[in-house]
């Protein structure tokens, strides 16, 4: 994975641009106040993700809790200037009554001093760990796989004890690519020929699936993901049985970096959003996985076939359908990795000691 890092005093707008321009979903955040000789645990604040930025933005558009009317530290630190929208005004734009005007909300947000002046360090509550769980080269393969599956980590930094920098970052996608490279090996061929239904996939069935209707406002889709703590939702047709596309939390980047997407629409529905993103990518990034369309599979396909498809298309999830194309569930990279490993009792021992717990409002 690339060595792109984001400084803690970078604005949200700058962080979004860095992630988008480098086509990455996350990057380590370097504490600009850390001493030059700091070890990695003092040098980094954590890892900032598109998904975390999206969740934080959505929080700003929601009414404050009845028990907490005071502004957050970040709000106070970036008080609006020159009449630009404050987070309170953004909440008004993002209210349920105005949720159809997603364009107004994101246009106001991206032009606001609030968005331009809020620093990455101000949203550190959206980071999964503080600073993050890291592995050393001596850690086992099982440890890595368990962290990427059961413990819901999307990526794991690799460090040298006492060193100041991250050597590498291993992602769920990298593990899936490694598995695809195992084609021909006896253990993989034996396991890979099993059908999805034989190894308990999908784990998320149709009645558990969080969906968004094609005519619903796209802002509602992002809100739903935040509320349900999921990374993506299928966009379904009228009867809710068939999906026409997928929207992920990270797709909020298009509303933040490509204003032309919403300028042509008075009403940005989930369906309109999918069409607008497709048109945008056809002009600017023809290699994007999002141009692959709605990717599906069936439970009678093999795990090997699924791994090869996910790796070749560079996608994070696939939807399971029946012979009539009706939704039956979803399978993520994490689901596949979790089918490879078993955690022995007491395996991690004191591994997690000293690691701060996840914030209550953090998306997992």
Short mmCIF file of C-alpha atoms in Angstrom, two decimals:
data_model
loop_
_atom_site.label_atom_id
_atom_site.label_comp_id
_atom_site.label_asym_id
_atom_site.label_seq_id
_atom_site.Cartn_x
_atom_site.Cartn_y
_atom_site.Cartn_z
CA UNK A 1 0.00 0.00 0.00
CA UNK A 2 1.23 3.52 -0.78
CA UNK A 3 3.09 5.58 1.80
CA UNK A 4 0.63 8.50 1.64
CA UNK A 5 0.24 10.23 5.01
CA UNK A 6 -1.97 13.12 6.12
CA UNK A 7 -0.83 15.76 8.60
CA UNK A 8 -3.00 16.33 11.65
CA UNK A 9 -3.34 20.05 10.87
CA UNK A 10 -4.67 19.37 7.35
CA UNK A 11 -8.26 20.49 6.84
CA UNK A 12 -11.03 18.03 6.08
CA UNK A 13 -11.19 19.49 2.58
CA UNK A 14 -7.46 18.82 2.09
CA UNK A 15 -7.74 15.29 3.50
CA UNK A 16 -10.61 14.46 1.16
CA UNK A 17 -8.61 15.75 -1.83
CA UNK A 18 -5.52 13.71 -0.83
CA UNK A 19 -7.52 10.50 -0.47
CA UNK A 20 -9.47 11.09 -3.70
CA UNK A 21 -6.45 12.09 -5.82
CA UNK A 22 -4.45 9.06 -4.66
CA UNK A 23 -7.47 6.74 -5.02
CA UNK A 24 -7.10 5.39 -1.51
CA UNK A 25 -9.75 4.87 1.16
CA UNK A 26 -7.62 5.71 4.20
CA UNK A 27 -4.27 7.09 5.32
CA UNK A 28 -2.28 7.40 8.57
CA UNK A 29 -2.52 10.76 10.34
CA UNK A 30 0.83 12.21 11.46
CA UNK A 31 0.80 14.35 14.60
CA UNK A 32 2.56 17.57 13.56
CA UNK A 33 3.31 18.30 17.22
CA UNK A 34 5.17 15.04 17.81
CA UNK A 35 8.96 15.31 18.34
CA UNK A 36 11.18 14.31 15.42
CA UNK A 37 12.54 11.27 17.27
CA UNK A 38 9.09 10.01 18.34
CA UNK A 39 8.29 6.32 17.99
CA UNK A 40 5.34 5.38 15.78
CA UNK A 41 2.91 5.20 18.71
CA UNK A 42 3.57 8.89 19.49
CA UNK A 43 4.02 9.99 15.89
CA UNK A 44 0.59 8.95 14.61
CA UNK A 45 -2.89 9.92 15.78
CA UNK A 46 -4.58 7.11 13.90
CA UNK A 47 -5.92 6.31 10.46
CA UNK A 48 -8.47 8.57 8.81
CA UNK A 49 -10.91 6.95 6.38
CA UNK A 50 -13.36 8.28 3.83
CA UNK A 51 -16.00 6.38 5.79
CA UNK A 52 -15.00 8.10 9.04
CA UNK A 53 -15.13 11.53 7.39
CA UNK A 54 -18.56 10.67 5.97
CA UNK A 55 -19.86 9.64 9.39
CA UNK A 56 -18.52 12.82 10.98
CA UNK A 57 -20.12 14.98 8.28
CA UNK A 58 -23.45 13.22 8.72
CA UNK A 59 -23.27 13.85 12.46
CA UNK A 60 -23.03 17.56 11.72
CA UNK A 61 -26.24 17.39 9.68
CA UNK A 62 -28.26 15.73 12.44
CA UNK A 63 -30.13 17.44 15.27
CA UNK A 64 -28.17 17.51 18.54
CA UNK A 65 -29.12 15.05 21.25
CA UNK A 66 -31.78 16.43 23.64
CA UNK A 67 -29.30 15.90 26.46
CA UNK A 68 -26.50 17.78 24.75
CA UNK A 69 -27.10 21.19 23.19
CA UNK A 70 -23.57 22.52 23.63
CA UNK A 71 -21.26 22.68 20.62
CA UNK A 72 -18.43 20.20 20.31
CA UNK A 73 -14.82 21.24 20.69
CA UNK A 74 -14.43 21.07 16.93
CA UNK A 75 -17.44 23.34 16.42
CA UNK A 76 -16.07 25.89 18.86
CA UNK A 77 -12.62 25.73 17.30
CA UNK A 78 -13.92 26.42 13.84
CA UNK A 79 -16.60 29.00 14.51
CA UNK A 80 -18.04 30.29 11.24
CA UNK A 81 -16.59 33.43 9.73
CA UNK A 82 -17.84 35.89 7.14
CA UNK A 83 -21.40 34.59 7.35
CA UNK A 84 -20.51 31.09 6.14
CA UNK A 85 -22.64 28.17 7.39
CA UNK A 86 -22.00 26.88 10.90
CA UNK A 87 -22.57 23.25 11.87
CA UNK A 88 -25.95 24.31 13.28
CA UNK A 89 -26.91 25.73 9.89
CA UNK A 90 -25.69 22.56 8.23
CA UNK A 91 -27.97 20.62 10.56
CA UNK A 92 -30.87 22.71 9.28
CA UNK A 93 -29.90 21.96 5.68
CA UNK A 94 -29.58 18.30 6.52
CA UNK A 95 -32.83 18.04 8.47
CA UNK A 96 -35.37 15.40 7.52
CA UNK A 97 -37.63 18.02 5.88
CA UNK A 98 -34.79 19.17 3.65
CA UNK A 99 -33.15 15.80 3.08
CA UNK A 100 -34.16 15.79 -0.59
CA UNK A 101 -31.86 18.74 -1.24
CA UNK A 102 -28.63 16.80 -0.81
CA UNK A 103 -27.04 19.15 -3.34
CA UNK A 104 -27.83 22.16 -1.17
CA UNK A 105 -26.40 20.41 1.87
CA UNK A 106 -23.12 19.38 0.25
CA UNK A 107 -22.74 22.65 -1.64
CA UNK A 108 -23.15 24.58 1.61
CA UNK A 109 -20.79 22.22 3.39
CA UNK A 110 -17.97 22.29 0.84
CA UNK A 111 -18.06 26.09 0.55
CA UNK A 112 -18.19 26.63 4.31
CA UNK A 113 -15.37 27.79 6.55
CA UNK A 114 -16.50 25.00 8.88
CA UNK A 115 -15.42 22.35 6.35
CA UNK A 116 -12.30 24.22 5.24
CA UNK A 117 -11.06 24.98 8.75
CA UNK A 118 -11.95 21.81 10.65
CA UNK A 119 -8.69 19.89 11.05
CA UNK A 120 -8.26 16.15 10.70
CA UNK A 121 -7.25 16.00 14.37
CA UNK A 122 -10.65 17.53 15.28
CA UNK A 123 -12.44 14.40 14.08
CA UNK A 124 -10.11 11.92 15.79
CA UNK A 125 -13.18 10.52 17.57
CA UNK A 126 -14.08 8.87 14.26
CA UNK A 127 -10.81 6.90 14.22
CA UNK A 128 -11.24 3.22 15.09
CA UNK A 129 -8.29 3.02 17.46
CA UNK A 130 -6.02 5.54 19.13
CA UNK A 131 -3.59 5.66 17.53
CA UNK A 132 -4.13 2.22 15.93
CA UNK A 133 -3.33 -1.43 16.38
CA UNK A 134 -0.14 -2.28 14.57
CA UNK A 135 1.69 -5.52 13.87
CA UNK A 136 5.37 -6.31 13.67
CA UNK A 137 6.93 -8.56 11.05
CA UNK A 138 7.24 -11.27 13.72
CA UNK A 139 3.48 -11.47 14.34
CA UNK A 140 1.73 -14.53 12.97
CA UNK A 141 -0.41 -14.80 9.86
CA UNK A 142 -3.32 -15.96 12.06
CA UNK A 143 -3.12 -12.77 14.13
CA UNK A 144 -3.33 -10.67 10.98
CA UNK A 145 -6.29 -12.61 9.58
CA UNK A 146 -8.21 -12.48 12.88
CA UNK A 147 -7.75 -8.71 13.16
CA UNK A 148 -8.97 -8.22 9.58
CA UNK A 149 -12.04 -10.39 10.12
CA UNK A 150 -13.34 -11.03 13.64
CA UNK A 151 -11.95 -7.75 14.98
CA UNK A 152 -13.29 -5.74 12.03
CA UNK A 153 -10.09 -3.91 11.08
CA UNK A 154 -10.05 -2.71 7.47
CA UNK A 155 -6.27 -2.27 7.42
CA UNK A 156 -3.29 -3.01 9.66
CA UNK A 157 -0.06 -0.97 9.78
CA UNK A 158 3.19 -2.95 9.98
CA UNK A 159 5.88 -1.31 12.15
CA UNK A 160 9.30 -1.99 13.63
CA UNK A 161 9.35 -1.79 17.42
CA UNK A 162 10.71 1.61 18.46
CA UNK A 163 10.82 2.91 14.89
CA UNK A 164 9.07 6.10 13.89
CA UNK A 165 7.51 5.11 10.58
CA UNK A 166 5.03 2.63 9.18
CA UNK A 167 6.69 0.05 6.93
CA UNK A 168 3.57 -1.13 5.20
CA UNK A 169 -0.19 -1.36 5.51
CA UNK A 170 -2.04 -4.63 4.93
CA UNK A 171 -5.66 -4.38 3.84
CA UNK A 172 -8.53 -6.85 3.49
CA UNK A 173 -8.21 -6.41 -0.28
CA UNK A 174 -4.53 -7.42 -0.10
CA UNK A 175 -5.47 -10.66 1.68
CA UNK A 176 -8.09 -11.45 -0.97
CA UNK A 177 -5.45 -10.81 -3.66
CA UNK A 178 -3.05 -13.15 -1.85
CA UNK A 179 -5.75 -15.85 -1.76
CA UNK A 180 -6.38 -15.42 -5.49
CA UNK A 181 -2.65 -15.97 -6.02
CA UNK A 182 -2.93 -19.31 -4.19
CA UNK A 183 -4.73 -20.87 -7.16
CA UNK A 184 -3.12 -24.26 -7.85
CA UNK A 185 -2.01 -24.89 -4.26
CA UNK A 186 -3.54 -28.05 -2.81
CA UNK A 187 -5.03 -26.50 0.34
CA UNK A 188 -6.64 -23.67 -1.61
CA UNK A 189 -8.04 -25.90 -4.35
CA UNK A 190 -9.54 -28.21 -1.70
CA UNK A 191 -11.19 -25.33 0.18
CA UNK A 192 -11.89 -23.22 -2.89
CA UNK A 193 -14.09 -25.82 -4.57
CA UNK A 194 -16.66 -25.58 -1.78
CA UNK A 195 -19.88 -23.81 -2.66
CA UNK A 196 -20.75 -20.61 -0.81
CA UNK A 197 -23.72 -22.31 0.84
CA UNK A 198 -21.42 -25.08 2.14
CA UNK A 199 -19.26 -22.66 4.12
CA UNK A 200 -22.13 -20.61 5.54
CA UNK A 201 -22.17 -17.69 3.13
CA UNK A 202 -23.84 -15.26 2.96
CA UNK A 203 -23.81 -14.46 6.69
CA UNK A 204 -26.13 -11.49 6.09
CA UNK A 205 -29.43 -12.84 4.75
CA UNK A 206 -32.18 -10.97 2.89
CA UNK A 207 -34.21 -10.12 6.00
CA UNK A 208 -31.08 -8.67 7.68
CA UNK A 209 -30.00 -6.65 4.67
CA UNK A 210 -30.13 -2.86 4.97
CA UNK A 211 -31.44 -1.43 1.69
CA UNK A 212 -32.31 1.95 0.20
CA UNK A 213 -35.06 2.48 -2.38
CA UNK A 214 -34.01 3.92 -5.75
CA UNK A 215 -36.35 6.91 -5.30
CA UNK A 216 -35.09 7.82 -1.81
CA UNK A 217 -32.75 10.83 -1.41
CA UNK A 218 -29.12 9.77 -1.54
CA UNK A 219 -28.48 11.71 1.68
CA UNK A 220 -30.90 9.30 3.32
CA UNK A 221 -28.80 6.38 2.07
CA UNK A 222 -25.68 7.78 3.75
CA UNK A 223 -27.63 8.45 6.94
CA UNK A 224 -28.96 4.91 6.93
CA UNK A 225 -25.44 3.51 6.69
CA UNK A 226 -24.34 5.63 9.64
CA UNK A 227 -27.38 4.64 11.73
CA UNK A 228 -27.09 0.92 10.96
CA UNK A 229 -23.27 0.94 11.04
CA UNK A 230 -22.83 -0.67 7.65
CA UNK A 231 -20.34 0.24 4.95
CA UNK A 232 -22.66 -0.08 1.98
CA UNK A 233 -26.27 -0.60 0.93
CA UNK A 234 -27.90 -1.99 -2.20
CA UNK A 235 -30.19 0.35 -4.12
CA UNK A 236 -33.41 -1.59 -4.73
CA UNK A 237 -36.32 -1.25 -7.14
CA UNK A 238 -39.99 -0.68 -6.31
CA UNK A 239 -40.78 -4.07 -4.79
CA UNK A 240 -37.49 -4.19 -2.89
CA UNK A 241 -36.54 -7.56 -4.35
CA UNK A 242 -34.02 -6.56 -7.01
CA UNK A 243 -30.96 -4.32 -6.72
CA UNK A 244 -29.79 -1.88 -9.40
CA UNK A 245 -26.57 -0.79 -7.72
CA UNK A 246 -24.57 -0.30 -4.55
CA UNK A 247 -23.74 2.85 -2.57
CA UNK A 248 -20.87 2.77 -0.07
CA UNK A 249 -20.04 5.25 2.68
CA UNK A 250 -16.85 6.15 0.85
CA UNK A 251 -18.93 7.28 -2.15
CA UNK A 252 -19.60 10.49 -0.24
CA UNK A 253 -16.29 11.56 -1.83
CA UNK A 254 -18.13 12.26 -5.09
CA UNK A 255 -20.46 14.72 -3.39
CA UNK A 256 -17.46 16.42 -1.78
CA UNK A 257 -15.07 16.56 -4.75
CA UNK A 258 -17.30 16.61 -7.86
CA UNK A 259 -19.96 19.33 -7.52
CA UNK A 260 -21.10 18.75 -11.11
CA UNK A 261 -22.69 15.55 -9.86
CA UNK A 262 -25.39 17.40 -7.95
CA UNK A 263 -25.65 20.63 -9.95
CA UNK A 264 -27.69 18.90 -12.65
CA UNK A 265 -30.26 17.54 -10.22
CA UNK A 266 -32.92 19.27 -8.19
CA UNK A 267 -33.54 15.98 -6.44
CA UNK A 268 -30.61 13.60 -5.97
CA UNK A 269 -32.21 10.22 -5.48
CA UNK A 270 -30.16 7.09 -4.94
CA UNK A 271 -30.81 6.13 -8.57
CA UNK A 272 -29.80 9.58 -9.85
CA UNK A 273 -26.64 9.40 -7.75
CA UNK A 274 -25.63 6.07 -9.30
CA UNK A 275 -26.20 7.48 -12.80
CA UNK A 276 -24.35 10.72 -12.05
CA UNK A 277 -21.34 8.89 -10.58
CA UNK A 278 -21.26 6.55 -13.60
CA UNK A 279 -21.27 9.51 -16.01
CA UNK A 280 -18.59 11.28 -13.97
CA UNK A 281 -16.31 8.22 -13.89
CA UNK A 282 -16.73 7.55 -17.61
CA UNK A 283 -15.20 11.00 -18.17
CA UNK A 284 -12.57 11.01 -15.42
CA UNK A 285 -11.66 7.46 -14.34
CA UNK A 286 -12.57 4.70 -16.79
CA UNK A 287 -10.71 2.11 -14.69
CA UNK A 288 -12.84 2.63 -11.59
CA UNK A 289 -14.36 -0.58 -10.11
CA UNK A 290 -17.63 1.36 -9.78
CA UNK A 291 -18.10 1.13 -13.56
CA UNK A 292 -18.44 -2.65 -13.26
CA UNK A 293 -22.12 -2.21 -12.48
CA UNK A 294 -24.12 -4.29 -10.03
CA UNK A 295 -21.98 -7.35 -9.20
CA UNK A 296 -23.85 -10.42 -7.98
CA UNK A 297 -23.25 -14.09 -7.32
CA UNK A 298 -25.28 -17.19 -6.38
CA UNK A 299 -24.89 -19.58 -3.46
CA UNK A 300 -24.04 -22.47 -5.79
CA UNK A 301 -20.87 -20.70 -6.95
CA UNK A 302 -17.57 -21.69 -5.34
CA UNK A 303 -15.55 -19.63 -2.88
CA UNK A 304 -12.64 -19.75 -5.36
CA UNK A 305 -14.79 -18.19 -8.09
CA UNK A 306 -15.94 -15.47 -5.70
CA UNK A 307 -12.40 -14.64 -4.55
CA UNK A 308 -11.16 -14.39 -8.13
CA UNK A 309 -14.05 -12.11 -9.08
CA UNK A 310 -13.62 -9.80 -6.07
CA UNK A 311 -9.87 -9.57 -6.71
CA UNK A 312 -10.15 -8.90 -10.45
CA UNK A 313 -12.85 -6.24 -10.04
CA UNK A 314 -11.26 -4.68 -6.91
CA UNK A 315 -14.57 -4.43 -5.05
CA UNK A 316 -15.38 -4.71 -1.35
CA UNK A 317 -18.68 -6.60 -1.40
CA UNK A 318 -20.93 -8.64 -3.64
CA UNK A 319 -24.67 -9.26 -3.45
CA UNK A 320 -26.13 -12.76 -3.51
CA UNK A 321 -29.18 -13.32 -5.73
CA UNK A 322 -31.44 -16.25 -6.59
CA UNK A 323 -32.14 -17.57 -10.09
CA UNK A 324 -34.69 -14.80 -10.64
CA UNK A 325 -32.25 -12.06 -9.64
CA UNK A 326 -33.91 -11.41 -6.28
CA UNK A 327 -31.64 -10.32 -3.43
CA UNK A 328 -30.70 -13.04 -0.95
CA UNK A 329 -27.89 -11.41 1.01
CA UNK A 330 -24.44 -9.85 0.84
CA UNK A 331 -20.86 -11.07 1.23
CA UNK A 332 -17.97 -8.79 2.19
CA UNK A 333 -14.22 -9.33 2.12
CA UNK A 334 -14.33 -9.70 5.90
CA UNK A 335 -16.89 -12.51 5.63
CA UNK A 336 -14.57 -14.47 3.36
CA UNK A 337 -11.48 -13.98 5.55
CA UNK A 338 -13.46 -15.02 8.64
CA UNK A 339 -14.22 -18.38 6.97
CA UNK A 340 -10.49 -19.11 6.85
CA UNK A 341 -9.64 -18.75 10.52
CA UNK A 342 -10.55 -19.87 14.02
CA UNK A 343 -9.43 -18.06 17.18
CA UNK A 344 -8.10 -20.48 19.81
CA UNK A 345 -9.26 -19.71 23.39
CA UNK A 346 -7.09 -17.01 24.98
CA UNK A 347 -5.14 -16.56 21.74
CA UNK A 348 -4.63 -12.80 22.04
CA UNK A 349 -3.86 -12.77 25.77
CA UNK A 350 -2.91 -9.18 26.69
CA UNK A 351 -2.54 -8.10 23.04
CA UNK A 352 -5.26 -5.45 23.34
CA UNK A 353 -4.14 -4.08 26.72
CA UNK A 354 -3.52 -0.33 26.58
CA UNK A 355 -5.49 0.13 23.38
CA UNK A 356 -8.27 2.67 23.79
CA UNK A 357 -11.76 1.25 23.20
CA UNK A 358 -13.82 2.31 20.23
CA UNK A 359 -15.76 5.54 20.75
CA UNK A 360 -19.46 4.84 21.35
CA UNK A 361 -20.50 6.66 18.19
CA UNK A 362 -17.85 5.03 16.00
CA UNK A 363 -18.94 3.11 12.92
CA UNK A 364 -17.60 -0.43 13.05
#
